[in-house]
PDB file of C-alpha atoms in Angstrom:
ATOM      1  CA  UNK A 122     126.278 112.581 245.827  1.00 52.00           C
ATOM      2  CA  UNK A 123     123.438 110.862 248.103  1.00 53.00           C
ATOM      3  CA  UNK A 124     121.031 113.423 249.976  1.00 55.00           C
ATOM      4  CA  UNK A 125     121.403 113.025 253.925  1.00 57.00           C
ATOM      5  CA  UNK A 126     118.479 112.271 256.460  1.00 58.00           C
ATOM      6  CA  UNK A 127     119.615 113.558 259.623  1.00 59.00           C
ATOM      7  CA  UNK A 128     117.005 111.448 262.712  1.00 62.00           C
ATOM      8  CA  UNK A 129     118.270 111.602 265.763  1.00 61.00           C
ATOM      9  CA  UNK A 130     121.364 113.560 265.842  1.00 62.00           C
ATOM     10  CA  UNK A 131     122.598 110.475 263.124  1.00 66.00           C
ATOM     11  CA  UNK A 132     122.734 111.305 259.101  1.00 61.00           C
ATOM     12  CA  UNK A 133     120.842 108.637 256.936  1.00 59.00           C
ATOM     13  CA  UNK A 134     121.813 108.010 253.065  1.00 62.00           C
ATOM     14  CA  UNK A 135     119.028 107.009 250.879  1.00 55.00           C
ATOM     15  CA  UNK A 136     119.342 106.505 247.362  1.00 59.00           C
ATOM     16  CA  UNK A 137     118.270 109.016 244.904  1.00 60.00           C
ATOM     17  CA  UNK A 138     115.622 107.395 242.463  1.00 62.00           C
ATOM     18  CA  UNK A 139     115.774 108.482 238.733  1.00 68.00           C
ATOM     19  CA  UNK A 140     112.419 108.474 237.007  1.00 76.00           C
ATOM     20  CA  UNK A 141     113.033 107.987 232.271  1.00 80.00           C
ATOM     21  CA  UNK A 142     110.829 110.336 230.369  1.00 79.00           C
ATOM     22  CA  UNK A 143     109.501 110.170 226.543  1.00 79.00           C
ATOM     23  CA  UNK A 144     110.010 112.806 224.540  1.00 75.00           C
ATOM     24  CA  UNK A 145     107.094 112.708 221.126  1.00 76.00           C
ATOM     25  CA  UNK A 146     109.469 111.187 218.898  1.00 73.00           C
ATOM     26  CA  UNK A 147     110.385 107.996 221.387  1.00 75.00           C
ATOM     27  CA  UNK A 148     113.748 109.629 222.700  1.00 75.00           C
ATOM     28  CA  UNK A 149     114.540 109.064 226.036  1.00 77.00           C
ATOM     29  CA  UNK A 150     115.075 111.583 228.639  1.00 78.00           C
ATOM     30  CA  UNK A 151     116.269 111.086 232.354  1.00 76.00           C
ATOM     31  CA  UNK A 152     116.382 112.344 234.797  1.00 71.00           C
ATOM     32  CA  UNK A 153     119.263 114.508 236.445  1.00 67.00           C
ATOM     33  CA  UNK A 154     120.995 113.653 233.187  1.00 67.00           C
ATOM     34  CA  UNK A 155     118.634 115.000 229.778  1.00 68.00           C
ATOM     35  CA  UNK A 156     118.750 113.486 226.637  1.00 68.00           C
ATOM     36  CA  UNK A 157     122.034 111.084 225.759  1.00 67.00           C
ATOM     37  CA  UNK A 158     124.473 112.174 222.409  1.00 67.00           C
ATOM     38  CA  UNK A 159     122.677 109.840 218.825  1.00 67.00           C
ATOM     39  CA  UNK A 160     126.618 110.113 217.990  1.00 68.00           C
ATOM     40  CA  UNK A 161     130.028 111.783 219.184  1.00 71.00           C
ATOM     41  CA  UNK A 162     132.085 113.780 216.393  1.00 70.00           C
ATOM     42  CA  UNK A 163     135.231 114.523 218.507  1.00 70.00           C
ATOM     43  CA  UNK A 164     137.743 116.686 217.673  1.00 69.00           C
ATOM     44  CA  UNK A 165     141.078 117.120 215.175  1.00 70.00           C
ATOM     45  CA  UNK A 166     143.945 116.349 217.026  1.00 75.00           C
ATOM     46  CA  UNK A 167     146.621 118.781 217.662  1.00 78.00           C
ATOM     47  CA  UNK A 168     149.887 118.039 215.648  1.00 83.00           C
ATOM     48  CA  UNK A 169     152.812 119.568 217.572  1.00 83.00           C
ATOM     49  CA  UNK A 170     154.070 121.889 215.125  1.00 86.00           C
ATOM     50  CA  UNK A 171     150.411 123.457 215.486  1.00 90.00           C
ATOM     51  CA  UNK A 172     150.462 123.345 219.431  1.00 88.00           C
ATOM     52  CA  UNK A 173     153.493 124.748 219.229  1.00 88.00           C
ATOM     53  CA  UNK A 174     152.777 128.546 216.573  1.00 91.00           C
ATOM     54  CA  UNK A 175     149.279 128.782 219.346  1.00 91.00           C
ATOM     55  CA  UNK A 176     151.922 128.448 222.197  1.00 89.00           C
ATOM     56  CA  UNK A 177     153.757 131.331 221.059  1.00 89.00           C
ATOM     57  CA  UNK A 178     151.027 133.412 219.423  1.00 93.00           C
ATOM     58  CA  UNK A 179     151.978 133.342 215.975  1.00 94.00           C
ATOM     59  CA  UNK A 180     148.347 132.538 214.387  1.00 95.00           C
ATOM     60  CA  UNK A 181     146.861 135.756 216.907  1.00 95.00           C
ATOM     61  CA  UNK A 182     150.320 138.237 215.092  1.00 95.00           C
ATOM     62  CA  UNK A 183     150.237 137.046 211.542  1.00 96.00           C
ATOM     63  CA  UNK A 184     146.073 137.732 212.070  1.00 96.00           C
ATOM     64  CA  UNK A 185     147.120 140.895 213.213  1.00 95.00           C
ATOM     65  CA  UNK A 186     149.125 142.129 210.519  1.00 95.00           C
ATOM     66  CA  UNK A 187     147.044 140.473 207.705  1.00 95.00           C
ATOM     67  CA  UNK A 188     144.169 142.667 209.277  1.00 94.00           C
ATOM     68  CA  UNK A 189     146.440 146.061 209.642  1.00 94.00           C
ATOM     69  CA  UNK A 190     146.464 145.844 205.957  1.00 92.00           C
ATOM     70  CA  UNK A 191     143.498 145.852 204.375  1.00 91.00           C
ATOM     71  CA  UNK A 192     141.610 147.959 202.513  1.00 89.00           C
ATOM     72  CA  UNK A 193     138.129 146.032 202.493  1.00 91.00           C
ATOM     73  CA  UNK A 194     136.217 143.935 204.760  1.00 91.00           C
ATOM     74  CA  UNK A 195     136.803 140.896 204.684  1.00 92.00           C
ATOM     75  CA  UNK A 196     134.615 139.027 202.108  1.00 90.00           C
ATOM     76  CA  UNK A 197     132.775 136.416 203.721  1.00 87.00           C
ATOM     77  CA  UNK A 198     134.110 133.585 201.660  1.00 88.00           C
ATOM     78  CA  UNK A 199     137.779 133.768 202.028  1.00 92.00           C
ATOM     79  CA  UNK A 200     139.983 131.077 202.941  1.00 92.00           C
ATOM     80  CA  UNK A 201     144.122 130.722 203.578  1.00 94.00           C
ATOM     81  CA  UNK A 202     145.110 130.998 199.163  1.00 95.00           C
ATOM     82  CA  UNK A 203     149.126 129.255 198.758  1.00 95.00           C
ATOM     83  CA  UNK A 204     150.308 132.975 198.597  1.00 96.00           C
ATOM     84  CA  UNK A 205     148.565 133.440 201.986  1.00 96.00           C
ATOM     85  CA  UNK A 206     150.363 130.402 203.321  1.00 95.00           C
ATOM     86  CA  UNK A 207     153.764 131.165 201.903  1.00 94.00           C
ATOM     87  CA  UNK A 208     153.163 134.714 203.977  1.00 96.00           C
ATOM     88  CA  UNK A 209     153.334 133.527 206.902  1.00 95.00           C
ATOM     89  CA  UNK A 210     155.579 130.327 206.996  1.00 92.00           C
ATOM     90  CA  UNK A 211     157.947 132.928 206.109  1.00 92.00           C
ATOM     91  CA  UNK A 212     156.311 135.398 209.091  1.00 93.00           C
ATOM     92  CA  UNK A 213     157.477 131.994 211.555  1.00 91.00           C
ATOM     93  CA  UNK A 214     160.790 131.583 209.669  1.00 87.00           C
ATOM     94  CA  UNK A 215     161.222 135.127 210.829  1.00 88.00           C
ATOM     95  CA  UNK A 216     160.261 135.652 214.451  1.00 88.00           C
ATOM     96  CA  UNK A 217     162.201 133.760 216.797  1.00 79.00           C
ATOM     97  CA  UNK A 218     160.146 130.759 216.932  1.00 80.00           C
ATOM     98  CA  UNK A 219     161.817 127.468 217.525  1.00 75.00           C
ATOM     99  CA  UNK A 220     160.560 124.427 216.368  1.00 70.00           C
ATOM    100  CA  UNK A 221     161.529 121.213 218.992  1.00 67.00           C
ATOM    101  CA  UNK A 222     159.436 117.531 218.354  1.00 63.00           C
ATOM    102  CA  UNK A 223     158.775 114.562 220.250  1.00 64.00           C
ATOM    103  CA  UNK A 224     161.490 113.598 217.832  1.00 64.00           C
ATOM    104  CA  UNK A 225     163.993 116.107 218.316  1.00 65.00           C
ATOM    105  CA  UNK A 226     163.193 116.068 221.862  1.00 68.00           C
ATOM    106  CA  UNK A 227     164.260 112.503 221.774  1.00 70.00           C
ATOM    107  CA  UNK A 228     167.589 112.839 219.831  1.00 67.00           C
ATOM    108  CA  UNK A 229     168.837 115.155 222.013  1.00 70.00           C
ATOM    109  CA  UNK A 230     168.266 112.012 224.976  1.00 75.00           C
ATOM    110  CA  UNK A 231     169.749 110.048 222.383  1.00 71.00           C
ATOM    111  CA  UNK A 232     173.218 112.256 222.320  1.00 72.00           C
ATOM    112  CA  UNK A 233     173.285 112.806 226.311  1.00 76.00           C
ATOM    113  CA  UNK A 234     173.188 109.119 226.673  1.00 70.00           C
ATOM    114  CA  UNK A 235     175.648 107.908 223.812  1.00 70.00           C
ATOM    115  CA  UNK A 236     177.873 110.113 226.131  1.00 73.00           C
ATOM    116  CA  UNK A 237     177.401 108.788 229.296  1.00 71.00           C
ATOM    117  CA  UNK A 238     178.210 105.654 228.365  1.00 72.00           C
ATOM    118  CA  UNK A 239     181.420 106.724 226.719  1.00 73.00           C
ATOM    119  CA  UNK A 240     180.341 105.685 222.879  1.00 71.00           C
ATOM    120  CA  UNK A 241     181.258 107.119 220.177  1.00 70.00           C
ATOM    121  CA  UNK A 242     178.686 107.983 217.532  1.00 66.00           C
ATOM    122  CA  UNK A 243     180.961 108.898 214.007  1.00 66.00           C
ATOM    123  CA  UNK A 244     179.653 111.330 212.737  1.00 66.00           C
ATOM    124  CA  UNK A 245     176.006 109.342 212.493  1.00 70.00           C
ATOM    125  CA  UNK A 246     174.537 112.076 214.908  1.00 70.00           C
ATOM    126  CA  UNK A 247     175.274 115.023 212.982  1.00 72.00           C
ATOM    127  CA  UNK A 248     173.738 112.735 209.800  1.00 71.00           C
ATOM    128  CA  UNK A 249     170.741 112.042 212.197  1.00 71.00           C
ATOM    129  CA  UNK A 250     169.421 115.711 213.269  1.00 68.00           C
ATOM    130  CA  UNK A 251     170.576 117.556 209.278  1.00 71.00           C
ATOM    131  CA  UNK A 252     167.744 114.079 208.446  1.00 71.00           C
ATOM    132  CA  UNK A 253     165.372 115.659 211.102  1.00 66.00           C
ATOM    133  CA  UNK A 254     165.653 118.593 210.953  1.00 68.00           C
ATOM    134  CA  UNK A 255     165.114 118.536 206.725  1.00 69.00           C
ATOM    135  CA  UNK A 256     161.582 116.301 208.020  1.00 71.00           C
ATOM    136  CA  UNK A 257     161.115 118.656 210.649  1.00 70.00           C
ATOM    137  CA  UNK A 258     160.489 121.647 207.632  1.00 74.00           C
ATOM    138  CA  UNK A 259     158.256 119.625 205.760  1.00 81.00           C
ATOM    139  CA  UNK A 260     155.523 119.253 208.444  1.00 83.00           C
ATOM    140  CA  UNK A 261     154.672 123.298 207.267  1.00 87.00           C
ATOM    141  CA  UNK A 262     153.248 120.277 203.930  1.00 88.00           C
ATOM    142  CA  UNK A 263     152.163 117.483 206.314  1.00 87.00           C
ATOM    143  CA  UNK A 264     150.349 119.588 208.394  1.00 88.00           C
ATOM    144  CA  UNK A 265     148.911 122.246 206.096  1.00 90.00           C
ATOM    145  CA  UNK A 266     145.101 121.831 205.894  1.00 89.00           C
ATOM    146  CA  UNK A 267     145.027 121.979 209.914  1.00 90.00           C
ATOM    147  CA  UNK A 268     147.268 124.711 210.076  1.00 92.00           C
ATOM    148  CA  UNK A 269     144.919 127.138 207.405  1.00 93.00           C
ATOM    149  CA  UNK A 270     142.053 125.572 208.774  1.00 91.00           C
ATOM    150  CA  UNK A 271     143.621 127.172 212.158  1.00 92.00           C
ATOM    151  CA  UNK A 272     144.845 129.894 210.396  1.00 95.00           C
ATOM    152  CA  UNK A 273     141.640 130.909 209.361  1.00 94.00           C
ATOM    153  CA  UNK A 274     139.715 130.759 212.058  1.00 93.00           C
ATOM    154  CA  UNK A 275     143.031 133.847 214.082  1.00 95.00           C
ATOM    155  CA  UNK A 276     142.355 135.654 211.075  1.00 96.00           C
ATOM    156  CA  UNK A 277     138.006 136.254 210.507  1.00 94.00           C
ATOM    157  CA  UNK A 278     138.058 136.704 214.215  1.00 93.00           C
ATOM    158  CA  UNK A 279     140.526 139.017 214.100  1.00 92.00           C
ATOM    159  CA  UNK A 280     138.694 141.200 211.341  1.00 92.00           C
ATOM    160  CA  UNK A 281     134.835 139.339 211.309  1.00 90.00           C
ATOM    161  CA  UNK A 282     131.407 139.539 214.357  1.00 90.00           C
ATOM    162  CA  UNK A 283     131.438 135.812 215.674  1.00 88.00           C
ATOM    163  CA  UNK A 284     128.206 135.194 213.900  1.00 85.00           C
ATOM    164  CA  UNK A 285     130.024 135.466 210.450  1.00 86.00           C
ATOM    165  CA  UNK A 286     132.922 134.014 211.726  1.00 87.00           C
ATOM    166  CA  UNK A 287     130.937 131.181 213.023  1.00 85.00           C
ATOM    167  CA  UNK A 288     128.531 130.101 209.639  1.00 83.00           C
ATOM    168  CA  UNK A 289     131.592 130.260 207.480  1.00 84.00           C
ATOM    169  CA  UNK A 290     134.022 128.153 209.822  1.00 82.00           C
ATOM    170  CA  UNK A 291     130.304 125.403 209.790  1.00 80.00           C
ATOM    171  CA  UNK A 292     131.070 124.947 206.623  1.00 79.00           C
ATOM    172  CA  UNK A 293     134.845 123.135 206.542  1.00 77.00           C
ATOM    173  CA  UNK A 294     134.763 121.678 209.982  1.00 78.00           C
ATOM    174  CA  UNK A 295     135.549 118.229 210.709  1.00 77.00           C
ATOM    175  CA  UNK A 296     132.651 117.947 213.613  1.00 77.00           C
ATOM    176  CA  UNK A 297     129.831 120.288 211.266  1.00 78.00           C
ATOM    177  CA  UNK A 298     130.257 117.652 208.036  1.00 80.00           C
ATOM    178  CA  UNK A 299     130.163 115.179 210.845  1.00 79.00           C
ATOM    179  CA  UNK A 300     126.899 115.793 212.203  1.00 76.00           C
ATOM    180  CA  UNK A 301     125.034 116.919 208.713  1.00 77.00           C
ATOM    181  CA  UNK A 302     126.051 113.443 207.708  1.00 78.00           C
ATOM    182  CA  UNK A 303     124.603 112.502 210.095  1.00 75.00           C
ATOM    183  CA  UNK A 304     121.230 114.480 210.141  1.00 73.00           C
ATOM    184  CA  UNK A 305     120.906 113.771 205.945  1.00 74.00           C
ATOM    185  CA  UNK A 306     119.718 110.538 207.299  1.00 70.00           C
ATOM    186  CA  UNK A 307     117.030 111.609 210.007  1.00 61.00           C
ATOM    187  CA  UNK A 308     113.226 110.621 208.379  1.00 52.00           C
ATOM    188  CA  UNK A 309     112.319 113.763 210.048  1.00 48.00           C
ATOM    189  CA  UNK A 310     112.762 117.884 208.733  1.00 45.00           C
ATOM    190  CA  UNK A 311     115.319 118.785 211.393  1.00 46.00           C
ATOM    191  CA  UNK A 312     116.618 122.491 211.494  1.00 46.00           C
ATOM    192  CA  UNK A 313     119.667 124.099 213.353  1.00 45.00           C
ATOM    193  CA  UNK A 314     118.816 127.335 214.609  1.00 44.00           C
ATOM    194  CA  UNK A 315     122.216 128.313 215.694  1.00 47.00           C
ATOM    195  CA  UNK A 316     124.850 127.507 217.337  1.00 48.00           C
ATOM    196  CA  UNK A 317     128.630 128.082 219.464  1.00 50.00           C
ATOM    197  CA  UNK A 318     131.889 127.404 219.657  1.00 51.00           C
ATOM    198  CA  UNK A 319     134.254 127.201 222.891  1.00 49.00           C
ATOM    199  CA  UNK A 320     136.861 125.757 223.859  1.00 47.00           C
ATOM    200  CA  UNK A 321     137.119 122.874 220.351  1.00 46.00           C
ATOM    201  CA  UNK A 322     133.713 122.581 221.009  1.00 47.00           C
ATOM    202  CA  UNK A 323     130.371 122.687 218.641  1.00 49.00           C
ATOM    203  CA  UNK A 324     126.572 123.096 220.130  1.00 51.00           C
ATOM    204  CA  UNK A 325     124.088 123.241 218.168  1.00 49.00           C
ATOM    205  CA  UNK A 326     120.324 123.568 218.815  1.00 46.00           C
ATOM    206  CA  UNK A 327     118.911 122.208 216.643  1.00 46.00           C
ATOM    207  CA  UNK A 328     114.670 121.423 216.504  1.00 43.00           C
ATOM    208  CA  UNK A 329     112.555 118.132 214.884  1.00 43.00           C
TER     209      UNK A 329
END
């Protein structure tokens, strides 16, 4: 937005002049813009199954049940074991959860089109539907890593202080691992002082 200067009842625009500064280590700091990032570590994409489970609140509800059954504080080295993951899958199966992927919705559109045009599927639609249903059940295996991470986050959020949770999750977070890998190549000694996590974006305060 350009500033306005009023003279004689008329508004006149004049261009903004930005300066560029340098830190002690030669980093460029733009007036009004701060320091540009060295690199971007994008967050992982949310899968359809993971998004559906979150929308129905199943991570949250399972974490509540899990926390209620704990007899001691959650250990800092906690991880979602195969047993816990199987319990979660069973928990989902016993709920009213209905997972509808884009493939499933596409199948419904195809079936509707065939009926409108008067085509006969010869029973192939039922076979295709059974095949897709079987494949969708395997999504808990295909996307197991992402779902386990989300489940661990839900359990830690329910049972641990945020500071403890952030430190624990930083050890396996894909974005954090990318940052640590890049920092390990720096010649200067970089120290991570604190971290915060909000809306799938992780912020760090780093001192050189």
